[in-house]
């Protein structure tokens, strides 16, 4: 495979019906010409030598695939810019999720909502995410990753800002549900990002995205500490929408996936994107024609996810993602409940059973959120050595052990340390799932595959408030036992996954 400088003549994939040039093939020391033909004129005569060669899949030296181009152009300035854009999207998502742990107690003290209504405030967001995940996945696979993310950014900012001025609890539920609907598109940013990453750097870079998630969570806790006690939760919701506005503004400059363009037959657009990568990374462009590698698959087909070759992988991943979300958001909500549960209630208006979060509560939440950073780097090290499947299985077991330790002490320092360890483990685990899933699905099904997993994850997140906020008030042991059972079951599911994707190219 040769290289060419950016701006030279482009090559295009030969589509069905196009004339194919004559190729001289050396067989057993002799040069045998293989005649060209037009596919519409019927198949040419097949010689024994041609029949033998037809059984071998060979990519000619004058062609290249998107995978080969991305690997050859390497990681550079193009990927750095994309990392910042996608990272901002993850920060905004993280802030909208973290605010749920603060919003419930604030609404209880301000509007007198019950425990079940607090849980419903969280559940409605995840319901919107679950209902929209497959929709966004199909939209991304049919019309592109970029248009979907652009629409997502605009809707997120609009509904997030309107939530701050909701006149009643019913309106707040509706608007937060619409926020959840828009957030359902955020996982598609990982699909777009992963499709531009070289094989060697892909796992590390996708896991490092969690740094932006952790940064957003820490920023939201710090913002809540500065704003909520003085200005109230409305100002907190409004100011939390600021990163969403920035993301909505920059989405028109996001690149479209070259893999998506090739799958749609838009080779000219794919080549333009690859040439831009070459310019940004200061690498010579590959020389030859861009071709599609792999078999044709219906784009955005949910039914294809349950085909014979993918059924086992899909069902196991759905359960793993559901368990990830159930355990992760359960821990986030439990942290608030455990920290505020040992204080006496105060009277706020007509609400006697009111537990407003104190400065110490916010600081402890900040410490446990910071645990995601070491969890990220530990996951990278372990995943590159053990592989995706074993890493996820081990982290589920470790998480289960951590939550069971929560029943052994009521000391605030000990609780903070246990929650710190558990938060780091489950955060890294969630990112490992985000690495594995885009790798195991082909390009034509990648967005809908990630979207389907995200939808099942939201199902787990919808159920977790009734364990972390309701059942926990009755029995801490019962609540953590539920999380322990899910963690162990998901660990077994990870080991049953049929494919290990470490070191492999992304499926075409």
Short mmCIF file of C-alpha atoms in Angstrom, two decimals:
data_model
loop_
_atom_site.label_atom_id
_atom_site.label_comp_id
_atom_site.label_asym_id
_atom_site.label_seq_id
_atom_site.Cartn_x
_atom_site.Cartn_y
_atom_site.Cartn_z
CA UNK A 1 0.00 0.00 0.00
CA UNK A 2 1.51 3.33 -0.97
CA UNK A 3 1.00 6.82 0.35
CA UNK A 4 0.06 10.04 -1.34
CA UNK A 5 0.11 13.67 -0.39
CA UNK A 6 -3.12 15.42 0.58
CA UNK A 7 -4.80 17.01 -2.39
CA UNK A 8 -3.74 14.50 -5.02
CA UNK A 9 -6.23 12.62 -7.17
CA UNK A 10 -8.71 10.63 -5.12
CA UNK A 11 -9.57 7.02 -5.68
CA UNK A 12 -13.09 5.68 -5.41
CA UNK A 13 -14.51 2.30 -4.62
CA UNK A 14 -15.62 0.36 -7.69
CA UNK A 15 -19.37 -0.19 -7.32
CA UNK A 16 -21.36 -3.01 -8.86
CA UNK A 17 -21.71 -2.54 -12.60
CA UNK A 18 -18.42 -0.65 -12.97
CA UNK A 19 -15.62 -1.80 -15.24
CA UNK A 20 -12.70 -3.43 -13.44
CA UNK A 21 -9.21 -3.04 -14.83
CA UNK A 22 -7.25 -6.02 -16.15
CA UNK A 23 -4.89 -7.47 -13.53
CA UNK A 24 -1.90 -9.67 -14.20
CA UNK A 25 -1.55 -12.30 -11.47
CA UNK A 26 1.56 -14.39 -10.97
CA UNK A 27 0.69 -18.07 -10.47
CA UNK A 28 3.36 -20.71 -10.08
CA UNK A 29 5.95 -18.49 -11.75
CA UNK A 30 3.73 -17.54 -14.71
CA UNK A 31 1.88 -14.31 -15.30
CA UNK A 32 -1.81 -14.93 -16.01
CA UNK A 33 -4.02 -12.09 -17.25
CA UNK A 34 -7.51 -11.92 -15.71
CA UNK A 35 -9.81 -10.21 -18.17
CA UNK A 36 -12.00 -7.34 -17.09
CA UNK A 37 -15.73 -7.37 -17.61
CA UNK A 38 -18.85 -5.46 -16.83
CA UNK A 39 -20.91 -7.17 -14.13
CA UNK A 40 -24.10 -6.37 -16.03
CA UNK A 41 -22.95 -8.53 -18.94
CA UNK A 42 -22.89 -11.70 -16.88
CA UNK A 43 -19.99 -13.57 -15.30
CA UNK A 44 -16.88 -14.24 -17.41
CA UNK A 45 -15.47 -17.72 -17.99
CA UNK A 46 -13.78 -19.01 -14.85
CA UNK A 47 -10.34 -20.58 -15.20
CA UNK A 48 -9.01 -23.07 -12.65
CA UNK A 49 -6.46 -20.51 -11.48
CA UNK A 50 -9.16 -17.87 -10.99
CA UNK A 51 -11.36 -20.35 -9.12
CA UNK A 52 -8.50 -21.11 -6.76
CA UNK A 53 -7.81 -17.42 -6.14
CA UNK A 54 -11.50 -16.64 -5.62
CA UNK A 55 -11.47 -18.73 -2.47
CA UNK A 56 -8.90 -16.38 -0.87
CA UNK A 57 -9.94 -12.94 0.43
CA UNK A 58 -7.24 -10.49 -0.68
CA UNK A 59 -7.25 -6.71 -0.58
CA UNK A 60 -5.19 -5.52 -3.58
CA UNK A 61 -2.12 -3.37 -2.91
CA UNK A 62 -3.67 -0.37 -4.68
CA UNK A 63 -6.68 -0.22 -2.33
CA UNK A 64 -7.18 0.59 1.33
CA UNK A 65 -9.97 0.55 3.89
CA UNK A 66 -10.98 3.14 6.47
CA UNK A 67 -9.44 0.96 9.19
CA UNK A 68 -6.10 0.89 7.37
CA UNK A 69 -6.22 4.64 6.77
CA UNK A 70 -7.05 5.51 10.38
CA UNK A 71 -4.30 3.22 11.68
CA UNK A 72 -1.75 4.62 9.21
CA UNK A 73 -2.59 8.27 9.93
CA UNK A 74 -2.28 7.61 13.67
CA UNK A 75 -3.30 9.70 16.65
CA UNK A 76 -2.71 13.42 16.28
CA UNK A 77 -4.20 16.88 16.34
CA UNK A 78 -7.40 15.72 14.61
CA UNK A 79 -8.15 13.25 17.42
CA UNK A 80 -7.21 15.82 20.07
CA UNK A 81 -9.80 18.27 18.73
CA UNK A 82 -12.40 15.52 18.52
CA UNK A 83 -11.58 14.44 22.08
CA UNK A 84 -12.32 17.94 23.38
CA UNK A 85 -15.64 18.16 21.51
CA UNK A 86 -16.83 14.72 22.59
CA UNK A 87 -15.48 15.34 26.11
CA UNK A 88 -17.63 18.45 26.43
CA UNK A 89 -20.66 16.38 25.48
CA UNK A 90 -19.80 13.91 28.24
CA UNK A 91 -19.30 16.72 30.76
CA UNK A 92 -22.77 18.05 30.00
CA UNK A 93 -24.29 14.57 30.33
CA UNK A 94 -22.47 13.99 33.62
CA UNK A 95 -23.68 17.27 35.07
CA UNK A 96 -27.29 16.45 34.22
CA UNK A 97 -26.91 13.06 35.90
CA UNK A 98 -25.08 14.30 39.00
CA UNK A 99 -27.68 16.96 39.65
CA UNK A 100 -30.23 14.20 40.29
CA UNK A 101 -28.54 13.35 43.61
CA UNK A 102 -28.92 16.99 44.71
CA UNK A 103 -32.33 17.76 43.21
CA UNK A 104 -34.29 15.15 45.19
CA UNK A 105 -33.49 16.45 48.71
CA UNK A 106 -33.93 20.06 47.51
CA UNK A 107 -37.41 19.35 46.11
CA UNK A 108 -38.36 17.53 49.31
CA UNK A 109 -37.52 20.59 51.39
CA UNK A 110 -38.92 23.15 48.91
CA UNK A 111 -42.06 21.48 47.53
CA UNK A 112 -42.60 18.72 50.08
CA UNK A 113 -42.34 15.86 47.58
CA UNK A 114 -42.39 12.33 49.01
CA UNK A 115 -39.65 9.70 48.78
CA UNK A 116 -41.45 8.03 45.91
CA UNK A 117 -41.75 11.36 44.10
CA UNK A 118 -38.03 11.95 44.59
CA UNK A 119 -37.36 8.55 43.04
CA UNK A 120 -39.78 9.42 40.22
CA UNK A 121 -37.78 12.58 39.48
CA UNK A 122 -34.78 10.36 38.75
CA UNK A 123 -36.75 7.61 37.03
CA UNK A 124 -38.43 9.96 34.55
CA UNK A 125 -35.04 11.10 33.22
CA UNK A 126 -33.92 7.54 32.61
CA UNK A 127 -37.30 6.66 31.09
CA UNK A 128 -36.76 9.37 28.50
CA UNK A 129 -33.27 8.05 27.85
CA UNK A 130 -34.49 4.48 27.47
CA UNK A 131 -37.30 5.39 25.08
CA UNK A 132 -34.98 7.48 22.91
CA UNK A 133 -31.77 5.42 22.84
CA UNK A 134 -32.83 3.13 19.99
CA UNK A 135 -34.39 6.10 18.18
CA UNK A 136 -31.11 8.02 18.28
CA UNK A 137 -29.20 4.91 17.26
CA UNK A 138 -31.35 4.37 14.18
CA UNK A 139 -31.19 8.07 13.35
CA UNK A 140 -27.39 8.00 13.57
CA UNK A 141 -27.06 4.87 11.42
CA UNK A 142 -29.45 6.19 8.77
CA UNK A 143 -28.60 9.90 8.60
CA UNK A 144 -25.20 10.14 10.25
CA UNK A 145 -23.65 10.65 13.67
CA UNK A 146 -23.17 14.41 13.21
CA UNK A 147 -26.82 15.43 12.51
CA UNK A 148 -28.03 13.38 15.49
CA UNK A 149 -25.51 14.96 17.87
CA UNK A 150 -26.32 18.46 16.61
CA UNK A 151 -30.04 17.99 17.28
CA UNK A 152 -29.20 16.42 20.65
CA UNK A 153 -27.15 19.46 21.74
CA UNK A 154 -29.90 21.94 20.87
CA UNK A 155 -32.65 19.96 22.62
CA UNK A 156 -30.55 19.34 25.72
CA UNK A 157 -29.84 23.03 26.21
CA UNK A 158 -33.47 24.04 25.59
CA UNK A 159 -35.06 21.53 27.96
CA UNK A 160 -32.35 21.98 30.60
CA UNK A 161 -32.94 25.71 30.69
CA UNK A 162 -36.73 25.34 30.77
CA UNK A 163 -36.43 22.95 33.73
CA UNK A 164 -35.08 25.82 35.81
CA UNK A 165 -38.35 27.76 35.45
CA UNK A 166 -40.80 24.85 35.86
CA UNK A 167 -43.88 26.19 37.72
CA UNK A 168 -44.90 22.89 39.32
CA UNK A 169 -43.71 19.37 40.05
CA UNK A 170 -45.68 18.01 37.09
CA UNK A 171 -44.03 20.43 34.67
CA UNK A 172 -40.63 19.62 36.14
CA UNK A 173 -41.22 15.90 35.56
CA UNK A 174 -42.20 16.53 31.95
CA UNK A 175 -39.18 18.72 31.23
CA UNK A 176 -36.74 16.38 32.95
CA UNK A 177 -38.20 13.53 30.91
CA UNK A 178 -37.48 15.53 27.75
CA UNK A 179 -33.95 16.17 29.00
CA UNK A 180 -33.59 12.41 29.35
CA UNK A 181 -34.93 11.94 25.81
CA UNK A 182 -32.19 14.21 24.44
CA UNK A 183 -29.46 12.63 26.60
CA UNK A 184 -30.25 9.30 24.95
CA UNK A 185 -28.15 10.49 21.99
CA UNK A 186 -24.97 11.12 24.01
CA UNK A 187 -23.63 7.53 23.63
CA UNK A 188 -23.49 8.16 19.87
CA UNK A 189 -20.64 10.57 20.53
CA UNK A 190 -18.60 7.55 21.67
CA UNK A 191 -19.49 5.76 18.43
CA UNK A 192 -18.26 8.73 16.39
CA UNK A 193 -15.12 9.06 18.51
CA UNK A 194 -14.19 5.37 18.42
CA UNK A 195 -14.51 5.24 14.63
CA UNK A 196 -11.69 7.80 14.28
CA UNK A 197 -9.27 6.12 16.69
CA UNK A 198 -6.35 3.87 15.67
CA UNK A 199 -6.57 0.32 16.99
CA UNK A 200 -3.67 0.69 19.43
CA UNK A 201 -5.01 3.87 21.06
CA UNK A 202 -8.75 3.13 20.89
CA UNK A 203 -9.27 1.48 24.29
CA UNK A 204 -7.17 4.02 26.19
CA UNK A 205 -8.81 7.01 24.53
CA UNK A 206 -12.39 5.83 25.02
CA UNK A 207 -11.74 5.04 28.68
CA UNK A 208 -10.05 8.43 29.12
CA UNK A 209 -13.34 10.03 28.06
CA UNK A 210 -14.47 9.18 31.56
CA UNK A 211 -12.08 11.91 32.73
CA UNK A 212 -14.48 14.41 31.17
CA UNK A 213 -17.41 12.62 32.82
CA UNK A 214 -15.67 12.76 36.21
CA UNK A 215 -14.70 16.40 35.60
CA UNK A 216 -18.33 17.25 34.84
CA UNK A 217 -19.53 15.45 37.98
CA UNK A 218 -16.96 17.25 40.15
CA UNK A 219 -17.86 20.59 38.58
CA UNK A 220 -21.56 19.98 39.22
CA UNK A 221 -20.94 19.15 42.90
CA UNK A 222 -18.78 22.27 43.28
CA UNK A 223 -21.43 24.36 41.51
CA UNK A 224 -24.12 22.92 43.80
CA UNK A 225 -22.01 23.78 46.86
CA UNK A 226 -21.64 27.39 45.66
CA UNK A 227 -25.15 27.97 44.29
CA UNK A 228 -27.76 25.69 45.90
CA UNK A 229 -27.53 26.86 49.57
CA UNK A 230 -27.76 30.54 48.57
CA UNK A 231 -29.76 30.76 45.33
CA UNK A 232 -31.66 27.46 45.31
CA UNK A 233 -32.06 24.57 42.90
CA UNK A 234 -33.55 26.67 40.08
CA UNK A 235 -30.35 28.63 39.60
CA UNK A 236 -28.42 25.39 39.82
CA UNK A 237 -30.45 23.86 36.96
CA UNK A 238 -30.07 27.00 34.85
CA UNK A 239 -26.31 27.34 35.30
CA UNK A 240 -25.83 23.62 34.68
CA UNK A 241 -27.16 24.13 31.15
CA UNK A 242 -24.19 26.35 30.17
CA UNK A 243 -21.96 23.50 28.86
CA UNK A 244 -24.93 22.26 26.84
CA UNK A 245 -25.08 25.61 25.06
CA UNK A 246 -21.37 25.46 24.22
CA UNK A 247 -21.71 21.92 22.88
CA UNK A 248 -24.74 22.90 20.76
CA UNK A 249 -22.67 25.73 19.23
CA UNK A 250 -19.67 23.56 18.28
CA UNK A 251 -21.55 20.51 16.91
CA UNK A 252 -21.72 21.91 13.32
CA UNK A 253 -17.91 21.61 13.24
CA UNK A 254 -17.90 17.95 14.20
CA UNK A 255 -16.66 15.63 11.41
CA UNK A 256 -18.94 12.93 10.04
CA UNK A 257 -17.72 9.37 10.48
CA UNK A 258 -15.67 8.20 7.49
CA UNK A 259 -16.83 4.64 8.20
CA UNK A 260 -20.44 5.78 8.00
CA UNK A 261 -19.80 7.61 4.71
CA UNK A 262 -18.18 4.54 3.15
CA UNK A 263 -21.02 2.30 4.31
CA UNK A 264 -23.48 4.69 2.62
CA UNK A 265 -21.45 4.73 -0.61
CA UNK A 266 -20.30 8.34 -0.05
CA UNK A 267 -16.62 7.64 -0.73
CA UNK A 268 -15.86 11.21 -1.79
CA UNK A 269 -16.93 12.53 1.63
CA UNK A 270 -15.05 9.77 3.41
CA UNK A 271 -11.87 10.57 1.48
CA UNK A 272 -12.27 14.29 2.25
CA UNK A 273 -12.44 13.47 5.96
CA UNK A 274 -9.43 11.14 5.78
CA UNK A 275 -7.46 13.81 3.93
CA UNK A 276 -8.35 16.28 6.68
CA UNK A 277 -6.99 13.82 9.23
CA UNK A 278 -3.79 13.57 7.17
CA UNK A 279 -3.44 17.37 7.11
CA UNK A 280 -4.14 17.80 10.85
CA UNK A 281 -1.86 14.92 11.85
CA UNK A 282 0.81 15.96 9.32
CA UNK A 283 0.91 12.52 7.73
CA UNK A 284 0.91 11.57 4.01
CA UNK A 285 -2.40 10.28 2.70
CA UNK A 286 -2.63 6.66 1.60
CA UNK A 287 -2.37 6.01 -2.13
CA UNK A 288 -5.06 3.95 -3.86
CA UNK A 289 -8.80 3.39 -3.97
CA UNK A 290 -10.97 3.40 -0.85
CA UNK A 291 -12.93 0.17 -0.60
CA UNK A 292 -15.52 -1.31 1.74
CA UNK A 293 -14.31 -4.21 3.84
CA UNK A 294 -16.81 -6.79 5.03
CA UNK A 295 -20.27 -7.88 4.00
CA UNK A 296 -23.22 -5.57 3.49
CA UNK A 297 -25.53 -5.23 6.49
CA UNK A 298 -28.84 -3.33 6.66
CA UNK A 299 -28.08 0.01 8.31
CA UNK A 300 -29.83 0.77 11.59
CA UNK A 301 -31.63 -2.58 11.77
CA UNK A 302 -32.64 -3.56 15.30
CA UNK A 303 -33.64 -7.01 14.05
CA UNK A 304 -30.09 -7.58 12.80
CA UNK A 305 -28.82 -7.22 16.38
CA UNK A 306 -30.65 -10.46 17.19
CA UNK A 307 -29.42 -12.37 14.14
CA UNK A 308 -27.82 -15.77 14.68
CA UNK A 309 -24.28 -14.40 14.71
CA UNK A 310 -25.02 -11.53 17.12
CA UNK A 311 -27.88 -12.77 19.31
CA UNK A 312 -25.77 -14.10 22.19
CA UNK A 313 -23.51 -11.04 22.22
CA UNK A 314 -26.45 -8.63 22.14
CA UNK A 315 -28.45 -10.28 24.93
CA UNK A 316 -25.42 -10.53 27.22
CA UNK A 317 -24.43 -6.92 26.55
CA UNK A 318 -27.96 -5.74 27.30
CA UNK A 319 -27.81 -7.36 30.72
CA UNK A 320 -24.27 -6.09 31.38
CA UNK A 321 -25.21 -2.51 30.49
CA UNK A 322 -28.38 -2.69 32.56
CA UNK A 323 -26.35 -3.90 35.55
CA UNK A 324 -23.71 -1.19 35.00
CA UNK A 325 -26.26 1.60 35.13
CA UNK A 326 -28.20 0.01 37.99
CA UNK A 327 -25.03 -0.24 40.08
CA UNK A 328 -23.43 3.08 39.08
CA UNK A 329 -26.41 5.37 39.61
CA UNK A 330 -27.46 3.37 42.66
CA UNK A 331 -24.11 4.18 44.25
CA UNK A 332 -24.43 7.88 43.35
CA UNK A 333 -27.88 8.09 44.96
CA UNK A 334 -26.90 5.97 47.96
CA UNK A 335 -23.99 8.32 48.69
CA UNK A 336 -26.37 11.22 49.30
CA UNK A 337 -28.72 9.11 51.42
CA UNK A 338 -25.94 7.60 53.56
CA UNK A 339 -24.29 10.96 54.22
CA UNK A 340 -27.54 12.75 55.15
CA UNK A 341 -29.20 9.86 56.99
CA UNK A 342 -27.29 10.28 60.26
CA UNK A 343 -28.39 13.89 60.83
CA UNK A 344 -31.51 15.08 62.59
CA UNK A 345 -34.24 16.49 60.37
CA UNK A 346 -34.84 20.21 60.34
CA UNK A 347 -38.02 22.18 59.75
CA UNK A 348 -38.27 23.94 56.37
CA UNK A 349 -41.61 25.72 56.05
CA UNK A 350 -44.28 23.07 56.59
CA UNK A 351 -41.85 20.21 55.91
CA UNK A 352 -40.58 18.63 59.11
CA UNK A 353 -38.70 15.65 57.68
CA UNK A 354 -36.22 17.76 55.71
CA UNK A 355 -32.55 16.82 55.32
CA UNK A 356 -30.84 19.63 53.36
CA UNK A 357 -27.34 18.76 52.24
CA UNK A 358 -24.64 20.41 54.34
CA UNK A 359 -21.20 21.61 53.31
CA UNK A 360 -19.70 18.37 54.64
CA UNK A 361 -22.14 16.37 52.52
CA UNK A 362 -21.10 18.22 49.37
CA UNK A 363 -17.40 17.79 50.19
CA UNK A 364 -17.84 14.06 50.78
CA UNK A 365 -19.73 13.78 47.48
CA UNK A 366 -16.85 15.60 45.81
CA UNK A 367 -14.32 13.17 47.30
CA UNK A 368 -16.23 10.10 46.16
CA UNK A 369 -16.64 11.63 42.68
CA UNK A 370 -12.88 12.22 42.43
CA UNK A 371 -12.49 8.44 42.77
CA UNK A 372 -13.43 8.12 39.09
CA UNK A 373 -10.02 9.44 38.02
CA UNK A 374 -7.89 6.64 39.56
CA UNK A 375 -10.59 4.19 38.50
CA UNK A 376 -10.12 5.25 34.89
CA UNK A 377 -6.34 4.77 34.85
CA UNK A 378 -6.54 1.47 36.69
CA UNK A 379 -9.08 0.21 34.14
CA UNK A 380 -6.78 1.15 31.26
CA UNK A 381 -3.85 -0.76 32.76
CA UNK A 382 -5.86 -3.87 33.60
CA UNK A 383 -7.85 -3.92 30.35
CA UNK A 384 -4.74 -3.80 28.17
CA UNK A 385 -3.25 -6.74 30.09
CA UNK A 386 -6.28 -8.95 30.77
CA UNK A 387 -8.62 -7.97 27.95
CA UNK A 388 -12.12 -6.44 28.04
CA UNK A 389 -14.12 -9.43 29.25
CA UNK A 390 -11.97 -10.42 32.25
CA UNK A 391 -11.56 -6.78 33.30
CA UNK A 392 -15.32 -6.19 33.41
CA UNK A 393 -15.94 -9.47 35.23
CA UNK A 394 -13.33 -8.68 37.90
CA UNK A 395 -14.64 -5.14 38.41
CA UNK A 396 -18.20 -6.39 38.93
CA UNK A 397 -16.95 -8.77 41.65
CA UNK A 398 -14.92 -6.00 43.31
CA UNK A 399 -17.89 -3.64 43.23
CA UNK A 400 -20.13 -6.26 44.85
CA UNK A 401 -17.63 -6.70 47.67
CA UNK A 402 -17.44 -2.93 48.24
CA UNK A 403 -21.18 -2.37 48.54
CA UNK A 404 -21.51 -5.27 50.98
CA UNK A 405 -18.93 -3.54 53.19
CA UNK A 406 -21.32 -0.59 53.54
CA UNK A 407 -23.34 -2.65 56.03
CA UNK A 408 -20.35 -3.13 58.36
CA UNK A 409 -19.89 0.48 59.53
CA UNK A 410 -21.63 3.78 60.15
CA UNK A 411 -18.44 5.78 60.59
CA UNK A 412 -18.45 8.68 58.12
CA UNK A 413 -14.75 8.37 57.24
CA UNK A 414 -15.03 4.63 56.63
CA UNK A 415 -18.15 5.11 54.49
CA UNK A 416 -16.34 7.74 52.43
CA UNK A 417 -13.40 5.38 51.81
CA UNK A 418 -15.65 2.47 50.80
CA UNK A 419 -17.72 4.69 48.50
CA UNK A 420 -14.51 6.11 47.04
CA UNK A 421 -13.28 2.63 46.07
CA UNK A 422 -16.68 1.47 44.78
CA UNK A 423 -17.17 4.65 42.71
CA UNK A 424 -13.78 4.25 41.05
CA UNK A 425 -14.44 0.60 40.21
CA UNK A 426 -17.91 1.06 38.74
CA UNK A 427 -16.89 4.18 36.78
CA UNK A 428 -14.03 2.30 35.13
CA UNK A 429 -16.34 -0.66 34.48
CA UNK A 430 -18.89 1.49 32.68
CA UNK A 431 -16.17 2.86 30.42
CA UNK A 432 -14.85 -0.63 29.69
CA UNK A 433 -18.34 -1.51 28.44
CA UNK A 434 -18.24 1.59 26.23
CA UNK A 435 -14.95 0.34 24.77
CA UNK A 436 -16.10 -3.21 24.10
CA UNK A 437 -19.51 -2.50 22.57
CA UNK A 438 -18.50 -0.36 19.54
CA UNK A 439 -15.67 -2.82 18.85
CA UNK A 440 -17.90 -5.88 18.64
CA UNK A 441 -20.58 -4.47 16.29
CA UNK A 442 -20.07 -3.78 12.53
CA UNK A 443 -20.22 -0.20 11.28
CA UNK A 444 -23.73 -0.53 9.83
CA UNK A 445 -25.06 -1.63 13.24
CA UNK A 446 -22.66 0.15 15.55
CA UNK A 447 -24.86 3.11 16.48
CA UNK A 448 -28.03 1.07 16.88
CA UNK A 449 -26.05 -1.54 18.84
CA UNK A 450 -24.72 1.07 21.27
CA UNK A 451 -28.16 2.69 21.36
CA UNK A 452 -29.84 -0.61 22.24
CA UNK A 453 -27.37 -1.23 25.05
CA UNK A 454 -27.91 2.32 26.29
CA UNK A 455 -31.68 1.76 26.31
CA UNK A 456 -31.32 -1.31 28.52
CA UNK A 457 -28.91 0.60 30.74
CA UNK A 458 -31.59 3.20 31.33
CA UNK A 459 -33.99 0.45 32.36
CA UNK A 460 -31.57 -0.43 35.15
CA UNK A 461 -31.17 3.24 36.03
CA UNK A 462 -34.96 3.67 36.21
CA UNK A 463 -35.23 0.91 38.81
CA UNK A 464 -32.28 1.92 40.97
CA UNK A 465 -33.89 4.96 42.75
CA UNK A 466 -36.46 2.66 44.37
CA UNK A 467 -33.62 0.64 45.87
CA UNK A 468 -31.16 3.46 46.68
CA UNK A 469 -33.71 6.01 47.90
CA UNK A 470 -36.71 3.98 49.08
CA UNK A 471 -35.60 0.48 50.11
CA UNK A 472 -32.44 1.88 51.73
CA UNK A 473 -34.61 3.77 54.23
CA UNK A 474 -36.11 0.46 55.35
CA UNK A 475 -33.05 -1.76 55.36
CA UNK A 476 -29.48 -0.96 54.29
CA UNK A 477 -28.68 -4.69 54.12
CA UNK A 478 -31.56 -5.42 51.74
CA UNK A 479 -30.57 -2.56 49.44
CA UNK A 480 -26.88 -3.46 49.15
CA UNK A 481 -27.74 -7.15 48.75
CA UNK A 482 -29.71 -6.32 45.61
CA UNK A 483 -26.68 -4.55 44.15
CA UNK A 484 -24.41 -7.44 45.14
CA UNK A 485 -26.60 -10.00 43.35
CA UNK A 486 -26.71 -7.93 40.17
CA UNK A 487 -22.94 -7.41 40.24
CA UNK A 488 -22.17 -11.13 40.57
CA UNK A 489 -24.66 -12.08 37.85
CA UNK A 490 -23.22 -9.49 35.48
CA UNK A 491 -19.71 -10.77 36.18
CA UNK A 492 -20.75 -14.21 34.91
CA UNK A 493 -22.35 -12.58 31.84
CA UNK A 494 -19.05 -10.84 31.00
CA UNK A 495 -17.20 -14.17 30.97
CA UNK A 496 -19.86 -15.68 28.69
CA UNK A 497 -19.37 -13.06 25.97
CA UNK A 498 -18.28 -14.94 22.81
CA UNK A 499 -15.68 -12.43 21.57
CA UNK A 500 -12.62 -10.75 23.07
CA UNK A 501 -11.83 -7.56 21.12
CA UNK A 502 -8.48 -6.55 22.63
CA UNK A 503 -6.02 -5.66 19.88
CA UNK A 504 -8.50 -6.27 17.06
CA UNK A 505 -9.64 -3.81 14.41
CA UNK A 506 -13.15 -2.46 14.61
CA UNK A 507 -15.63 -4.59 12.64
CA UNK A 508 -16.42 -3.08 9.26
#
